[in-house]
């Protein structure tokens, strides 16, 4: 299974250029399946700082049953 920051809230914010759910760019989302584990880890390591820098509100997602 490929790890992913996707929370199934797939809405692109055109002003910020990222998905409001996972904070990835369209290029990152499109390339995700072909990235190496190290490349995915590098993107995932940047997401929290990106969310803060772009002031993207975090979306609360209830746990899956």
Short mmCIF file of N, CA and C in Angstrom, two decimals:
data_model
loop_
_atom_site.label_atom_id
_atom_site.label_comp_id
_atom_site.label_asym_id
_atom_site.label_seq_id
_atom_site.Cartn_x
_atom_site.Cartn_y
_atom_site.Cartn_z
N UNK A 1 0.84 -1.19 0.00
CA UNK A 1 0.00 0.00 0.00
C UNK A 1 0.88 1.25 0.00
N UNK A 2 0.55 2.19 -0.84
CA UNK A 2 1.30 3.44 -0.94
C UNK A 2 0.77 4.42 0.10
N UNK A 3 1.67 4.94 0.93
CA UNK A 3 1.22 5.91 1.93
C UNK A 3 0.89 7.23 1.25
N UNK A 4 -0.07 7.93 1.82
CA UNK A 4 -0.56 9.16 1.22
C UNK A 4 -1.12 10.08 2.30
N UNK A 5 -0.98 11.39 2.11
CA UNK A 5 -1.59 12.35 3.04
C UNK A 5 -3.04 12.66 2.69
N UNK A 6 -3.56 12.02 1.65
CA UNK A 6 -4.93 12.29 1.21
C UNK A 6 -5.93 11.96 2.32
N UNK A 7 -6.86 12.90 2.54
CA UNK A 7 -7.91 12.68 3.54
C UNK A 7 -9.28 12.64 2.86
N UNK A 8 -9.28 12.46 1.54
CA UNK A 8 -10.52 12.35 0.74
C UNK A 8 -11.35 13.62 0.75
N UNK A 9 -10.68 14.76 0.92
CA UNK A 9 -11.30 16.07 0.77
C UNK A 9 -10.52 16.74 -0.36
N UNK A 10 -10.87 16.40 -1.58
CA UNK A 10 -10.09 16.79 -2.76
C UNK A 10 -10.67 18.05 -3.39
N UNK A 11 -10.19 19.19 -2.92
CA UNK A 11 -10.65 20.48 -3.44
C UNK A 11 -9.42 21.36 -3.62
N UNK A 12 -9.16 21.75 -4.86
CA UNK A 12 -8.01 22.61 -5.12
C UNK A 12 -8.36 24.06 -4.81
N UNK A 13 -7.45 24.72 -4.13
CA UNK A 13 -7.58 26.15 -3.85
C UNK A 13 -6.77 26.87 -4.92
N UNK A 14 -7.44 27.52 -5.87
CA UNK A 14 -6.70 28.14 -6.98
C UNK A 14 -5.79 29.29 -6.53
N UNK A 15 -6.14 29.95 -5.46
CA UNK A 15 -5.31 31.06 -4.97
C UNK A 15 -4.01 30.54 -4.39
N UNK A 16 -4.09 29.45 -3.64
CA UNK A 16 -2.90 28.90 -2.97
C UNK A 16 -2.19 27.86 -3.84
N UNK A 17 -2.90 27.25 -4.78
CA UNK A 17 -2.31 26.27 -5.67
C UNK A 17 -2.12 24.89 -5.06
N UNK A 18 -2.89 24.61 -4.01
CA UNK A 18 -2.79 23.31 -3.35
C UNK A 18 -4.18 22.77 -3.02
N UNK A 19 -4.25 21.48 -2.78
CA UNK A 19 -5.48 20.85 -2.31
C UNK A 19 -5.70 21.25 -0.85
N UNK A 20 -6.90 21.67 -0.51
CA UNK A 20 -7.17 22.07 0.87
C UNK A 20 -7.19 20.88 1.82
N UNK A 21 -7.38 19.68 1.29
CA UNK A 21 -7.39 18.49 2.14
C UNK A 21 -6.00 18.03 2.53
N UNK A 22 -5.10 17.90 1.54
CA UNK A 22 -3.77 17.33 1.82
C UNK A 22 -2.64 18.33 1.67
N UNK A 23 -2.90 19.45 1.07
CA UNK A 23 -1.93 20.53 0.87
C UNK A 23 -0.88 20.21 -0.20
N UNK A 24 -1.16 19.20 -1.04
CA UNK A 24 -0.25 18.91 -2.15
C UNK A 24 -0.64 19.72 -3.38
N UNK A 25 0.34 19.95 -4.26
CA UNK A 25 0.06 20.61 -5.54
C UNK A 25 -0.52 19.58 -6.51
N UNK A 26 -1.09 20.07 -7.61
CA UNK A 26 -1.60 19.16 -8.64
C UNK A 26 -0.48 18.28 -9.20
N UNK A 27 0.70 18.86 -9.40
CA UNK A 27 1.84 18.08 -9.91
C UNK A 27 2.20 16.96 -8.94
N UNK A 28 2.22 17.26 -7.65
CA UNK A 28 2.54 16.23 -6.65
C UNK A 28 1.47 15.14 -6.63
N UNK A 29 0.21 15.54 -6.69
CA UNK A 29 -0.88 14.56 -6.68
C UNK A 29 -0.78 13.67 -7.91
N UNK A 30 -0.54 14.28 -9.07
CA UNK A 30 -0.46 13.52 -10.31
C UNK A 30 0.71 12.56 -10.35
N UNK A 31 1.83 12.94 -9.74
CA UNK A 31 3.04 12.11 -9.78
C UNK A 31 3.12 11.12 -8.62
N UNK A 32 2.21 11.22 -7.66
CA UNK A 32 2.30 10.46 -6.41
C UNK A 32 2.53 8.97 -6.63
N UNK A 33 1.79 8.35 -7.51
CA UNK A 33 1.90 6.92 -7.74
C UNK A 33 3.22 6.48 -8.33
N UNK A 34 3.90 7.38 -9.02
CA UNK A 34 5.18 7.02 -9.63
C UNK A 34 6.38 7.50 -8.83
N UNK A 35 6.14 8.20 -7.73
CA UNK A 35 7.24 8.66 -6.87
C UNK A 35 7.81 7.49 -6.06
N UNK A 36 9.07 7.62 -5.72
CA UNK A 36 9.68 6.64 -4.82
C UNK A 36 9.21 6.92 -3.39
N UNK A 37 9.42 5.96 -2.50
CA UNK A 37 9.06 6.18 -1.09
C UNK A 37 9.79 7.39 -0.53
N UNK A 38 11.06 7.56 -0.90
CA UNK A 38 11.83 8.71 -0.41
C UNK A 38 11.26 10.03 -0.92
N UNK A 39 10.82 10.05 -2.18
CA UNK A 39 10.23 11.27 -2.73
C UNK A 39 8.91 11.59 -2.02
N UNK A 40 8.09 10.57 -1.80
CA UNK A 40 6.82 10.80 -1.08
C UNK A 40 7.10 11.27 0.35
N UNK A 41 8.07 10.65 1.01
CA UNK A 41 8.43 11.08 2.37
C UNK A 41 8.86 12.54 2.40
N UNK A 42 9.62 12.96 1.38
CA UNK A 42 10.09 14.35 1.32
C UNK A 42 8.92 15.31 1.18
N UNK A 43 7.96 14.98 0.33
CA UNK A 43 6.78 15.83 0.17
C UNK A 43 5.99 15.86 1.47
N UNK A 44 5.76 14.70 2.06
CA UNK A 44 4.98 14.63 3.29
C UNK A 44 5.63 15.43 4.42
N UNK A 45 6.96 15.46 4.43
CA UNK A 45 7.68 16.20 5.47
C UNK A 45 7.48 17.71 5.33
N UNK A 46 7.14 18.17 4.14
CA UNK A 46 6.95 19.61 3.88
C UNK A 46 5.52 20.09 4.11
N UNK A 47 4.58 19.18 4.19
CA UNK A 47 3.17 19.58 4.14
C UNK A 47 2.71 20.44 5.31
N UNK A 48 3.13 20.14 6.51
CA UNK A 48 2.68 20.94 7.67
C UNK A 48 3.20 22.38 7.56
N UNK A 49 4.47 22.52 7.21
CA UNK A 49 5.04 23.87 7.05
C UNK A 49 4.36 24.61 5.90
N UNK A 50 4.05 23.89 4.83
CA UNK A 50 3.35 24.49 3.69
C UNK A 50 1.96 24.94 4.11
N UNK A 51 1.26 24.10 4.86
CA UNK A 51 -0.08 24.46 5.33
C UNK A 51 -0.03 25.75 6.15
N UNK A 52 0.96 25.85 7.03
CA UNK A 52 1.11 27.06 7.85
C UNK A 52 1.50 28.26 7.01
N UNK A 53 2.47 28.09 6.10
CA UNK A 53 2.94 29.21 5.28
C UNK A 53 1.85 29.76 4.38
N UNK A 54 1.02 28.88 3.85
CA UNK A 54 -0.06 29.30 2.95
C UNK A 54 -1.35 29.59 3.69
N UNK A 55 -1.35 29.38 5.00
CA UNK A 55 -2.52 29.62 5.84
C UNK A 55 -3.74 28.84 5.34
N UNK A 56 -3.51 27.54 5.10
CA UNK A 56 -4.60 26.64 4.67
C UNK A 56 -5.19 26.04 5.93
N UNK A 57 -6.47 26.28 6.21
CA UNK A 57 -7.06 25.74 7.43
C UNK A 57 -7.08 24.21 7.42
N UNK A 58 -6.77 23.62 8.56
CA UNK A 58 -6.81 22.17 8.67
C UNK A 58 -8.26 21.72 8.75
N UNK A 59 -8.57 20.66 8.05
CA UNK A 59 -9.93 20.14 8.00
C UNK A 59 -10.02 18.95 8.93
N UNK A 60 -10.93 19.03 9.88
CA UNK A 60 -11.13 17.91 10.81
C UNK A 60 -11.86 16.78 10.09
N UNK A 61 -11.30 15.60 10.18
CA UNK A 61 -11.91 14.45 9.53
C UNK A 61 -12.19 13.42 10.61
N UNK A 62 -13.43 12.96 10.72
CA UNK A 62 -13.74 11.97 11.74
C UNK A 62 -13.03 10.66 11.42
N UNK A 63 -12.68 9.88 12.44
CA UNK A 63 -12.02 8.59 12.19
C UNK A 63 -12.94 7.65 11.43
N UNK A 64 -12.33 6.81 10.60
CA UNK A 64 -13.11 5.83 9.87
C UNK A 64 -13.51 4.69 10.80
N UNK A 65 -14.72 4.21 10.63
CA UNK A 65 -15.22 3.12 11.48
C UNK A 65 -14.70 1.79 11.00
#
